[in-house]
Amino acid sequence: MSNLNIIINKPIIFCLLLIYIINSFINKKIKKLKVCLCSIGKKENLYVKEFINHYKKLGYNHIFIYDNNDIESERFSDVLMKEIKSGFISIINYVGFKGKYNSSQIEAYYDCYERNNRNYNWLSFYDFDEYLELKVQNLTIQEFLNNKRYQKCVNIKINWVRYQSNEELIYYENNPLQIRFNKSLLNHSSNKHIKSTVRGGLKKNYWSNSINPHTSLVNYKSCSSSGKSVDSKSPFVEPPDYKYAFIKHFYTKSFEEFCQKLKRGWPDITDNIFLINKIIKENKNNKEKLKIIKKIFNFTTL
């Protein structure tokens, strides 16, 4: 009877062994895949830890932060010494750096790809108000990028989804962005914009001759979230493709924070006078908001 059991169980044992070997191969392949994140920021110390923890949870192997603060200003190292010592992040000194045509962001992206593309299979280029969300729960970035739908892709273009609070917040609150701003604006016109995750090891730097931080002008094979071929040179995927992933975009935050963002300037735009005048005009009858505008921009009268 015992010999019969051994004979009957042999196929089961063989199947279990085969499953184990296949899983071991898949896991080994996933573990070998290395993915990093490149970001540049200015006056982001209030948000940077939440940002880092989010991408650490997704399984990113390393984050390169380009510190583009003003010379007499805060530093990322002021709040990130623990993360620096752990080896999970690296700070690159771009303090006071304006770059060609006042566009430090694209130069930082170029530099990050140039330095690191041989050490990582994929490199993401996201800002501190952009949070990648994978639609399958508990999926790691390695598992996501290992999917066969991306086998021929050089750049994966992930669409934005604009987020704001259910009721517009006027003042900053010391709570995580993803708690404060939980309303998705799926029909917002800006959602056609994408940000890029790029394959490493390219012969020509992906950001060569780029004129915006969304995509390259080099004609590399580009795909949407679902793996569909899209225009390689366009900063848009329209209509937005949210099938497998999207980027939560906390563009404005509260009104106070948005004014502070305008004052400091974007990494790729330094002239915000048009936008400042626009929000003044839009809020000329709101005393509370005018008070914030006066304080942040040092206006004596409006």
PDB file of C-alpha atoms in Angstrom:
ATOM      1  CA  MET A   1       0.000   0.000   0.000  1.00  0.00           C
ATOM      2  CA  SER A   2       2.838   2.398   0.837  1.00  0.00           C
ATOM      3  CA  ASN A   3       4.465   1.713  -2.557  1.00  0.00           C
ATOM      4  CA  LEU A   4       1.141   2.466  -4.268  1.00  0.00           C
ATOM      5  CA  ASN A   5       0.914   5.807  -2.418  1.00  0.00           C
ATOM      6  CA  ILE A   6       4.399   6.712  -3.613  1.00  0.00           C
ATOM      7  CA  ILE A   7       3.413   5.937  -7.230  1.00  0.00           C
ATOM      8  CA  ILE A   8       0.167   7.940  -6.963  1.00  0.00           C
ATOM      9  CA  ASN A   9       1.923  10.894  -5.325  1.00  0.00           C
ATOM     10  CA  LYS A  10       4.790  11.042  -7.829  1.00  0.00           C
ATOM     11  CA  PRO A  11       2.884  13.270 -10.316  1.00  0.00           C
ATOM     12  CA  ILE A  12       1.817  15.551  -7.467  1.00  0.00           C
ATOM     13  CA  ILE A  13       5.377  15.754  -6.156  1.00  0.00           C
ATOM     14  CA  PHE A  14       6.667  16.448  -9.671  1.00  0.00           C
ATOM     15  CA  CYS A  15       4.088  19.255 -10.186  1.00  0.00           C
ATOM     16  CA  LEU A  16       4.927  20.848  -6.847  1.00  0.00           C
ATOM     17  CA  LEU A  17       8.635  20.683  -7.660  1.00  0.00           C
ATOM     18  CA  LEU A  18       8.011  22.234 -11.094  1.00  0.00           C
ATOM     19  CA  ILE A  19       5.956  25.068  -9.551  1.00  0.00           C
ATOM     20  CA  TYR A  20       8.737  25.689  -7.027  1.00  0.00           C
ATOM     21  CA  ILE A  21      11.383  25.869  -9.780  1.00  0.00           C
ATOM     22  CA  ILE A  22       9.255  28.253 -11.908  1.00  0.00           C
ATOM     23  CA  ASN A  23       8.506  30.512  -8.928  1.00  0.00           C
ATOM     24  CA  SER A  24      12.165  30.534  -7.942  1.00  0.00           C
ATOM     25  CA  PHE A  25      13.131  31.572 -11.469  1.00  0.00           C
ATOM     26  CA  ILE A  26      10.503  34.338 -11.560  1.00  0.00           C
ATOM     27  CA  ASN A  27      11.455  35.644  -8.115  1.00  0.00           C
ATOM     28  CA  LYS A  28      15.133  35.563  -9.025  1.00  0.00           C
ATOM     29  CA  LYS A  29      14.406  37.560 -12.165  1.00  0.00           C
ATOM     30  CA  ILE A  30      12.328  40.113 -10.252  1.00  0.00           C
ATOM     31  CA  LYS A  31      14.975  40.505  -7.530  1.00  0.00           C
ATOM     32  CA  LYS A  32      17.627  41.147 -10.169  1.00  0.00           C
ATOM     33  CA  LEU A  33      15.613  43.999 -11.657  1.00  0.00           C
ATOM     34  CA  LYS A  34      16.880  47.291 -10.203  1.00  0.00           C
ATOM     35  CA  VAL A  35      14.770  50.445 -10.326  1.00  0.00           C
ATOM     36  CA  CYS A  36      15.652  53.951  -9.162  1.00  0.00           C
ATOM     37  CA  LEU A  37      13.866  57.281  -8.943  1.00  0.00           C
ATOM     38  CA  CYS A  38      15.298  60.664  -9.971  1.00  0.00           C
ATOM     39  CA  SER A  39      13.778  63.835  -8.487  1.00  0.00           C
ATOM     40  CA  ILE A  40      14.685  67.499  -8.200  1.00  0.00           C
ATOM     41  CA  GLY A  41      13.139  69.808  -5.641  1.00  0.00           C
ATOM     42  CA  LYS A  42      13.170  73.106  -3.829  1.00  0.00           C
ATOM     43  CA  LYS A  43      11.602  73.807  -0.413  1.00  0.00           C
ATOM     44  CA  GLU A  44      10.056  70.356  -0.216  1.00  0.00           C
ATOM     45  CA  ASN A  45      11.121  69.427   3.334  1.00  0.00           C
ATOM     46  CA  LEU A  46       7.497  69.341   4.518  1.00  0.00           C
ATOM     47  CA  TYR A  47       6.678  66.618   1.992  1.00  0.00           C
ATOM     48  CA  VAL A  48       9.859  64.697   1.263  1.00  0.00           C
ATOM     49  CA  LYS A  49       9.553  61.965   3.916  1.00  0.00           C
ATOM     50  CA  GLU A  50       6.063  60.979   2.798  1.00  0.00           C
ATOM     51  CA  PHE A  51       7.334  60.939  -0.783  1.00  0.00           C
ATOM     52  CA  ILE A  52      10.321  58.712   0.047  1.00  0.00           C
ATOM     53  CA  ASN A  53       8.259  56.295   2.150  1.00  0.00           C
ATOM     54  CA  HIS A  54       5.729  55.929  -0.661  1.00  0.00           C
ATOM     55  CA  TYR A  55       8.379  54.893  -3.206  1.00  0.00           C
ATOM     56  CA  LYS A  56      10.212  52.725  -0.717  1.00  0.00           C
ATOM     57  CA  LYS A  57       6.975  50.818  -0.133  1.00  0.00           C
ATOM     58  CA  LEU A  58       6.624  50.317  -3.902  1.00  0.00           C
ATOM     59  CA  GLY A  59      10.037  48.607  -3.889  1.00  0.00           C
ATOM     60  CA  TYR A  60      12.302  51.208  -5.505  1.00  0.00           C
ATOM     61  CA  ASN A  61      15.954  50.335  -4.866  1.00  0.00           C
ATOM     62  CA  HIS A  62      17.250  53.895  -4.604  1.00  0.00           C
ATOM     63  CA  ILE A  63      16.202  57.545  -4.852  1.00  0.00           C
ATOM     64  CA  PHE A  64      18.447  60.292  -6.223  1.00  0.00           C
ATOM     65  CA  ILE A  65      17.399  63.740  -4.995  1.00  0.00           C
ATOM     66  CA  TYR A  66      18.774  66.850  -6.674  1.00  0.00           C
ATOM     67  CA  ASP A  67      18.764  69.597  -4.041  1.00  0.00           C
ATOM     68  CA  ASN A  68      17.859  72.755  -5.957  1.00  0.00           C
ATOM     69  CA  ASN A  69      17.243  74.948  -2.915  1.00  0.00           C
ATOM     70  CA  ASP A  70      18.420  78.537  -2.798  1.00  0.00           C
ATOM     71  CA  ILE A  71      21.864  79.161  -1.303  1.00  0.00           C
ATOM     72  CA  GLU A  72      20.452  80.574   1.934  1.00  0.00           C
ATOM     73  CA  SER A  73      17.602  78.130   2.388  1.00  0.00           C
ATOM     74  CA  GLU A  74      16.654  74.724   3.770  1.00  0.00           C
ATOM     75  CA  ARG A  75      18.465  71.561   2.665  1.00  0.00           C
ATOM     76  CA  PHE A  76      17.049  68.096   2.101  1.00  0.00           C
ATOM     77  CA  SER A  77      19.800  66.777   4.372  1.00  0.00           C
ATOM     78  CA  ASP A  78      18.228  68.771   7.231  1.00  0.00           C
ATOM     79  CA  VAL A  79      15.438  66.182   7.496  1.00  0.00           C
ATOM     80  CA  LEU A  80      16.854  63.123   5.706  1.00  0.00           C
ATOM     81  CA  MET A  81      20.028  62.164   7.582  1.00  0.00           C
ATOM     82  CA  LYS A  82      18.574  58.794   8.620  1.00  0.00           C
ATOM     83  CA  GLU A  83      17.632  57.922   5.027  1.00  0.00           C
ATOM     84  CA  ILE A  84      21.014  59.103   3.731  1.00  0.00           C
ATOM     85  CA  LYS A  85      22.905  56.973   6.281  1.00  0.00           C
ATOM     86  CA  SER A  86      20.782  53.932   5.415  1.00  0.00           C
ATOM     87  CA  GLY A  87      21.957  54.216   1.810  1.00  0.00           C
ATOM     88  CA  PHE A  88      18.437  54.407   0.373  1.00  0.00           C
ATOM     89  CA  ILE A  89      18.808  57.957  -0.942  1.00  0.00           C
ATOM     90  CA  SER A  90      21.599  60.086  -2.389  1.00  0.00           C
ATOM     91  CA  ILE A  91      21.586  63.892  -2.384  1.00  0.00           C
ATOM     92  CA  ILE A  92      23.134  65.652  -5.381  1.00  0.00           C
ATOM     93  CA  ASN A  93      24.092  69.280  -4.827  1.00  0.00           C
ATOM     94  CA  TYR A  94      22.197  71.546  -7.227  1.00  0.00           C
ATOM     95  CA  VAL A  95      21.879  74.342  -4.653  1.00  0.00           C
ATOM     96  CA  GLY A  96      21.431  77.695  -6.389  1.00  0.00           C
ATOM     97  CA  PHE A  97      21.789  76.025  -9.811  1.00  0.00           C
ATOM     98  CA  LYS A  98      19.647  77.598 -12.538  1.00  0.00           C
ATOM     99  CA  GLY A  99      20.831  75.631 -15.550  1.00  0.00           C
ATOM    100  CA  LYS A 100      20.690  76.605 -19.191  1.00  0.00           C
ATOM    101  CA  TYR A 101      17.642  78.689 -20.042  1.00  0.00           C
ATOM    102  CA  ASN A 102      16.726  78.617 -16.322  1.00  0.00           C
ATOM    103  CA  SER A 103      15.728  74.939 -16.624  1.00  0.00           C
ATOM    104  CA  SER A 104      17.486  72.981 -13.887  1.00  0.00           C
ATOM    105  CA  GLN A 105      14.989  70.119 -13.982  1.00  0.00           C
ATOM    106  CA  ILE A 106      15.832  68.777 -17.434  1.00  0.00           C
ATOM    107  CA  GLU A 107      19.568  69.081 -16.715  1.00  0.00           C
ATOM    108  CA  ALA A 108      19.091  67.132 -13.481  1.00  0.00           C
ATOM    109  CA  TYR A 109      17.200  64.421 -15.366  1.00  0.00           C
ATOM    110  CA  TYR A 110      19.950  64.259 -17.990  1.00  0.00           C
ATOM    111  CA  ASP A 111      22.618  64.026 -15.281  1.00  0.00           C
ATOM    112  CA  CYS A 112      20.759  61.365 -13.307  1.00  0.00           C
ATOM    113  CA  TYR A 113      20.332  59.177 -16.386  1.00  0.00           C
ATOM    114  CA  GLU A 114      23.953  59.718 -17.453  1.00  0.00           C
ATOM    115  CA  ARG A 115      25.320  58.694 -14.053  1.00  0.00           C
ATOM    116  CA  ASN A 116      23.034  55.783 -13.248  1.00  0.00           C
ATOM    117  CA  ASN A 117      21.590  54.157 -16.367  1.00  0.00           C
ATOM    118  CA  ARG A 118      24.196  51.385 -16.405  1.00  0.00           C
ATOM    119  CA  ASN A 119      23.436  50.413 -12.807  1.00  0.00           C
ATOM    120  CA  TYR A 120      19.636  50.290 -13.051  1.00  0.00           C
ATOM    121  CA  ASN A 121      17.275  48.478 -15.381  1.00  0.00           C
ATOM    122  CA  TRP A 122      14.695  51.274 -15.143  1.00  0.00           C
ATOM    123  CA  LEU A 123      14.795  54.911 -13.993  1.00  0.00           C
ATOM    124  CA  SER A 124      11.673  56.913 -13.061  1.00  0.00           C
ATOM    125  CA  PHE A 125      11.563  60.710 -13.266  1.00  0.00           C
ATOM    126  CA  TYR A 126       8.899  62.044 -10.900  1.00  0.00           C
ATOM    127  CA  ASP A 127       8.425  65.226  -8.854  1.00  0.00           C
ATOM    128  CA  PHE A 128       7.621  65.574  -5.160  1.00  0.00           C
ATOM    129  CA  ASP A 129       3.941  66.180  -5.859  1.00  0.00           C
ATOM    130  CA  GLU A 130       3.666  63.035  -8.016  1.00  0.00           C
ATOM    131  CA  TYR A 131       2.812  59.672  -6.441  1.00  0.00           C
ATOM    132  CA  LEU A 132       2.819  56.575  -8.646  1.00  0.00           C
ATOM    133  CA  GLU A 133      -0.109  54.244  -7.962  1.00  0.00           C
ATOM    134  CA  LEU A 134      -0.146  50.669  -9.280  1.00  0.00           C
ATOM    135  CA  LYS A 135      -3.677  49.344  -9.796  1.00  0.00           C
ATOM    136  CA  VAL A 136      -2.884  45.841  -8.488  1.00  0.00           C
ATOM    137  CA  GLN A 137      -2.652  45.978  -4.701  1.00  0.00           C
ATOM    138  CA  ASN A 138       0.732  45.134  -3.120  1.00  0.00           C
ATOM    139  CA  LEU A 139       2.429  44.887  -6.518  1.00  0.00           C
ATOM    140  CA  THR A 140       6.063  46.003  -6.445  1.00  0.00           C
ATOM    141  CA  ILE A 141       7.595  48.237  -9.089  1.00  0.00           C
ATOM    142  CA  GLN A 142       9.803  45.301 -10.140  1.00  0.00           C
ATOM    143  CA  GLU A 143       6.781  43.059 -10.726  1.00  0.00           C
ATOM    144  CA  PHE A 144       5.016  45.851 -12.592  1.00  0.00           C
ATOM    145  CA  LEU A 145       7.956  46.521 -14.936  1.00  0.00           C
ATOM    146  CA  ASN A 146       8.648  42.817 -15.472  1.00  0.00           C
ATOM    147  CA  ASN A 147       5.275  42.316 -17.146  1.00  0.00           C
ATOM    148  CA  LYS A 148       5.539  41.091 -20.730  1.00  0.00           C
ATOM    149  CA  ARG A 149       3.414  44.008 -21.995  1.00  0.00           C
ATOM    150  CA  TYR A 150       6.477  46.252 -21.482  1.00  0.00           C
ATOM    151  CA  GLN A 151       9.075  43.932 -23.061  1.00  0.00           C
ATOM    152  CA  LYS A 152       9.592  46.131 -26.128  1.00  0.00           C
ATOM    153  CA  CYS A 153       9.071  49.477 -24.380  1.00  0.00           C
ATOM    154  CA  VAL A 154      11.887  51.934 -23.706  1.00  0.00           C
ATOM    155  CA  ASN A 155       9.730  54.535 -21.984  1.00  0.00           C
ATOM    156  CA  ILE A 156       6.543  53.849 -20.019  1.00  0.00           C
ATOM    157  CA  LYS A 157       4.411  56.983 -19.986  1.00  0.00           C
ATOM    158  CA  ILE A 158       2.102  57.123 -16.963  1.00  0.00           C
ATOM    159  CA  ASN A 159      -0.762  59.629 -16.921  1.00  0.00           C
ATOM    160  CA  TRP A 160      -1.477  62.134 -14.175  1.00  0.00           C
ATOM    161  CA  VAL A 161      -4.670  62.248 -12.141  1.00  0.00           C
ATOM    162  CA  ARG A 162      -5.170  65.644 -10.492  1.00  0.00           C
ATOM    163  CA  TYR A 163      -6.055  65.459  -6.779  1.00  0.00           C
ATOM    164  CA  GLN A 164      -7.542  68.019  -4.409  1.00  0.00           C
ATOM    165  CA  SER A 165      -9.437  68.101  -1.114  1.00  0.00           C
ATOM    166  CA  ASN A 166     -13.165  67.428  -0.993  1.00  0.00           C
ATOM    167  CA  GLU A 167     -13.547  71.013   0.156  1.00  0.00           C
ATOM    168  CA  GLU A 168     -10.835  73.415  -0.916  1.00  0.00           C
ATOM    169  CA  LEU A 169      -8.304  73.970   1.879  1.00  0.00           C
ATOM    170  CA  ILE A 170      -6.957  77.471   2.329  1.00  0.00           C
ATOM    171  CA  TYR A 171      -4.153  76.839   4.837  1.00  0.00           C
ATOM    172  CA  TYR A 172      -1.419  74.218   5.175  1.00  0.00           C
ATOM    173  CA  GLU A 173      -2.137  71.361   7.581  1.00  0.00           C
ATOM    174  CA  ASN A 174       0.468  69.023   9.059  1.00  0.00           C
ATOM    175  CA  ASN A 175      -1.003  65.817   7.649  1.00  0.00           C
ATOM    176  CA  PRO A 176       0.060  63.568   4.738  1.00  0.00           C
ATOM    177  CA  LEU A 177      -0.844  64.762   1.250  1.00  0.00           C
ATOM    178  CA  GLN A 178      -2.699  61.554   0.496  1.00  0.00           C
ATOM    179  CA  ILE A 179      -4.980  62.130   3.475  1.00  0.00           C
ATOM    180  CA  ARG A 180      -5.543  65.860   2.987  1.00  0.00           C
ATOM    181  CA  PHE A 181      -6.243  65.620  -0.732  1.00  0.00           C
ATOM    182  CA  ASN A 182      -8.401  62.624  -1.545  1.00  0.00           C
ATOM    183  CA  LYS A 183     -10.658  63.756  -4.368  1.00  0.00           C
ATOM    184  CA  SER A 184      -9.585  62.669  -7.849  1.00  0.00           C
ATOM    185  CA  LEU A 185     -10.465  64.902 -10.787  1.00  0.00           C
ATOM    186  CA  LEU A 186     -10.603  62.271 -13.516  1.00  0.00           C
ATOM    187  CA  ASN A 187     -11.870  64.695 -16.146  1.00  0.00           C
ATOM    188  CA  HIS A 188      -9.309  67.440 -15.496  1.00  0.00           C
ATOM    189  CA  SER A 189      -7.677  68.703 -18.694  1.00  0.00           C
ATOM    190  CA  SER A 190      -4.147  68.362 -17.279  1.00  0.00           C
ATOM    191  CA  ASN A 191      -4.492  64.586 -16.879  1.00  0.00           C
ATOM    192  CA  LYS A 192      -3.373  64.061 -20.466  1.00  0.00           C
ATOM    193  CA  HIS A 193       0.144  64.855 -19.220  1.00  0.00           C
ATOM    194  CA  ILE A 194       2.485  61.972 -18.481  1.00  0.00           C
ATOM    195  CA  LYS A 195       5.726  61.366 -16.609  1.00  0.00           C
ATOM    196  CA  SER A 196       8.372  58.904 -17.712  1.00  0.00           C
ATOM    197  CA  THR A 197       9.917  55.673 -16.481  1.00  0.00           C
ATOM    198  CA  VAL A 198      12.826  54.858 -18.800  1.00  0.00           C
ATOM    199  CA  ARG A 199      14.813  51.716 -19.512  1.00  0.00           C
ATOM    200  CA  GLY A 200      18.498  51.884 -18.538  1.00  0.00           C
ATOM    201  CA  GLY A 201      21.457  51.099 -20.780  1.00  0.00           C
ATOM    202  CA  LEU A 202      20.446  53.234 -23.770  1.00  0.00           C
ATOM    203  CA  LYS A 203      23.242  54.263 -26.132  1.00  0.00           C
ATOM    204  CA  LYS A 204      21.976  57.847 -26.287  1.00  0.00           C
ATOM    205  CA  ASN A 205      20.939  59.633 -23.097  1.00  0.00           C
ATOM    206  CA  TYR A 206      17.153  59.582 -22.999  1.00  0.00           C
ATOM    207  CA  TRP A 207      16.996  63.291 -22.072  1.00  0.00           C
ATOM    208  CA  SER A 208      19.256  64.481 -24.899  1.00  0.00           C
ATOM    209  CA  ASN A 209      17.825  67.606 -26.540  1.00  0.00           C
ATOM    210  CA  SER A 210      14.682  67.421 -24.407  1.00  0.00           C
ATOM    211  CA  ILE A 211      12.711  70.640 -24.000  1.00  0.00           C
ATOM    212  CA  ASN A 212      10.327  69.534 -21.235  1.00  0.00           C
ATOM    213  CA  PRO A 213      10.518  67.178 -18.223  1.00  0.00           C
ATOM    214  CA  HIS A 214       7.727  64.895 -19.436  1.00  0.00           C
ATOM    215  CA  THR A 215       9.360  63.099 -22.351  1.00  0.00           C
ATOM    216  CA  SER A 216      12.313  62.980 -24.722  1.00  0.00           C
ATOM    217  CA  LEU A 217      12.700  64.170 -28.293  1.00  0.00           C
ATOM    218  CA  VAL A 218      14.719  61.028 -29.055  1.00  0.00           C
ATOM    219  CA  ASN A 219      12.539  58.578 -30.967  1.00  0.00           C
ATOM    220  CA  TYR A 220      12.538  55.682 -28.505  1.00  0.00           C
ATOM    221  CA  LYS A 221       9.698  53.137 -28.362  1.00  0.00           C
ATOM    222  CA  SER A 222       7.144  54.482 -25.864  1.00  0.00           C
ATOM    223  CA  CYS A 223       4.166  52.769 -24.252  1.00  0.00           C
ATOM    224  CA  SER A 224       1.184  53.752 -22.148  1.00  0.00           C
ATOM    225  CA  SER A 225       0.206  52.094 -18.877  1.00  0.00           C
ATOM    226  CA  SER A 226      -1.518  49.269 -20.779  1.00  0.00           C
ATOM    227  CA  GLY A 227       1.525  48.664 -23.003  1.00  0.00           C
ATOM    228  CA  LYS A 228       0.059  50.344 -26.092  1.00  0.00           C
ATOM    229  CA  SER A 229       2.446  52.164 -28.442  1.00  0.00           C
ATOM    230  CA  VAL A 230       2.182  55.954 -28.083  1.00  0.00           C
ATOM    231  CA  ASP A 231       3.875  58.986 -29.624  1.00  0.00           C
ATOM    232  CA  SER A 232       7.445  58.893 -28.305  1.00  0.00           C
ATOM    233  CA  LYS A 233       7.960  62.662 -28.473  1.00  0.00           C
ATOM    234  CA  SER A 234       4.639  63.821 -27.067  1.00  0.00           C
ATOM    235  CA  PRO A 235       4.274  64.855 -23.391  1.00  0.00           C
ATOM    236  CA  PHE A 236       0.675  63.592 -23.556  1.00  0.00           C
ATOM    237  CA  VAL A 237      -1.226  60.313 -23.692  1.00  0.00           C
ATOM    238  CA  GLU A 238      -4.759  61.214 -24.664  1.00  0.00           C
ATOM    239  CA  PRO A 239      -7.208  59.943 -23.659  1.00  0.00           C
ATOM    240  CA  PRO A 240      -5.417  59.067 -20.415  1.00  0.00           C
ATOM    241  CA  ASP A 241      -4.619  55.392 -19.929  1.00  0.00           C
ATOM    242  CA  TYR A 242      -5.239  54.310 -16.321  1.00  0.00           C
ATOM    243  CA  LYS A 243      -5.553  50.567 -16.920  1.00  0.00           C
ATOM    244  CA  TYR A 244      -2.581  49.465 -14.822  1.00  0.00           C
ATOM    245  CA  ALA A 245      -1.140  52.610 -13.228  1.00  0.00           C
ATOM    246  CA  PHE A 246      -1.540  56.355 -12.763  1.00  0.00           C
ATOM    247  CA  ILE A 247       0.218  59.211 -10.977  1.00  0.00           C
ATOM    248  CA  LYS A 248      -1.560  61.095  -8.216  1.00  0.00           C
ATOM    249  CA  HIS A 249      -0.730  64.723  -8.917  1.00  0.00           C
ATOM    250  CA  PHE A 250      -1.026  67.082  -5.949  1.00  0.00           C
ATOM    251  CA  TYR A 251      -0.572  70.176  -8.066  1.00  0.00           C
ATOM    252  CA  THR A 252      -2.068  72.965  -5.954  1.00  0.00           C
ATOM    253  CA  LYS A 253      -2.388  71.514  -2.443  1.00  0.00           C
ATOM    254  CA  SER A 254      -3.946  74.233  -0.250  1.00  0.00           C
ATOM    255  CA  PHE A 255      -4.263  77.825  -1.476  1.00  0.00           C
ATOM    256  CA  GLU A 256      -1.464  78.897   0.874  1.00  0.00           C
ATOM    257  CA  GLU A 257       0.846  76.164  -0.397  1.00  0.00           C
ATOM    258  CA  PHE A 258       0.062  76.971  -4.020  1.00  0.00           C
ATOM    259  CA  CYS A 259       1.053  80.609  -3.453  1.00  0.00           C
ATOM    260  CA  GLN A 260       4.303  79.454  -1.842  1.00  0.00           C
ATOM    261  CA  LYS A 261       4.897  77.215  -4.871  1.00  0.00           C
ATOM    262  CA  LEU A 262       4.418  80.183  -7.202  1.00  0.00           C
ATOM    263  CA  LYS A 263       6.819  82.286  -5.153  1.00  0.00           C
ATOM    264  CA  ARG A 264       9.637  79.766  -5.192  1.00  0.00           C
ATOM    265  CA  GLY A 265       9.115  78.937  -8.881  1.00  0.00           C
ATOM    266  CA  TRP A 266       9.035  75.552 -10.584  1.00  0.00           C
ATOM    267  CA  PRO A 267      12.360  73.794 -11.292  1.00  0.00           C
ATOM    268  CA  ASP A 268      11.742  74.374 -15.002  1.00  0.00           C
ATOM    269  CA  ILE A 269       9.908  77.735 -14.865  1.00  0.00           C
ATOM    270  CA  THR A 270      11.066  80.821 -13.006  1.00  0.00           C
ATOM    271  CA  ASP A 271       8.693  83.490 -14.347  1.00  0.00           C
ATOM    272  CA  ASN A 272       5.346  83.028 -12.596  1.00  0.00           C
ATOM    273  CA  ILE A 273       4.111  86.633 -12.817  1.00  0.00           C
ATOM    274  CA  PHE A 274       1.288  85.660 -15.172  1.00  0.00           C
ATOM    275  CA  LEU A 275      -0.005  83.024 -12.738  1.00  0.00           C
ATOM    276  CA  ILE A 276       0.370  85.340  -9.740  1.00  0.00           C
ATOM    277  CA  ASN A 277      -1.689  88.023 -11.484  1.00  0.00           C
ATOM    278  CA  LYS A 278      -4.235  85.382 -12.448  1.00  0.00           C
ATOM    279  CA  ILE A 279      -4.853  84.183  -8.875  1.00  0.00           C
ATOM    280  CA  ILE A 280      -5.051  87.792  -7.646  1.00  0.00           C
ATOM    281  CA  LYS A 281      -7.749  88.498 -10.227  1.00  0.00           C
ATOM    282  CA  GLU A 282      -9.631  85.289  -9.427  1.00  0.00           C
ATOM    283  CA  ASN A 283      -9.621  86.001  -5.677  1.00  0.00           C
ATOM    284  CA  LYS A 284     -10.069  89.767  -5.564  1.00  0.00           C
ATOM    285  CA  ASN A 285     -13.297  89.389  -3.554  1.00  0.00           C
ATOM    286  CA  ASN A 286     -11.935  86.839  -1.070  1.00  0.00           C
ATOM    287  CA  LYS A 287     -10.427  88.701   1.883  1.00  0.00           C
ATOM    288  CA  GLU A 288      -8.880  85.619   3.460  1.00  0.00           C
ATOM    289  CA  LYS A 289      -7.053  84.623   0.273  1.00  0.00           C
ATOM    290  CA  LEU A 290      -5.973  88.199  -0.449  1.00  0.00           C
ATOM    291  CA  LYS A 291      -4.434  88.282   3.011  1.00  0.00           C
ATOM    292  CA  ILE A 292      -2.347  85.187   2.143  1.00  0.00           C
ATOM    293  CA  ILE A 293      -1.303  86.703  -1.207  1.00  0.00           C
ATOM    294  CA  LYS A 294      -0.152  89.908   0.471  1.00  0.00           C
ATOM    295  CA  LYS A 295       1.851  88.011   3.081  1.00  0.00           C
ATOM    296  CA  ILE A 296       3.585  85.544   0.744  1.00  0.00           C
ATOM    297  CA  PHE A 297       4.381  87.965  -2.088  1.00  0.00           C
ATOM    298  CA  ASN A 298       5.092  90.951   0.189  1.00  0.00           C
ATOM    299  CA  PHE A 299       2.449  93.096  -1.466  1.00  0.00           C
ATOM    300  CA  THR A 300       1.457  96.179   0.499  1.00  0.00           C
ATOM    301  CA  THR A 301      -1.656  96.829  -1.556  1.00  0.00           C
ATOM    302  CA  LEU A 302      -3.852  94.898  -3.972  1.00  0.00           C
TER     303      LEU A 302
END
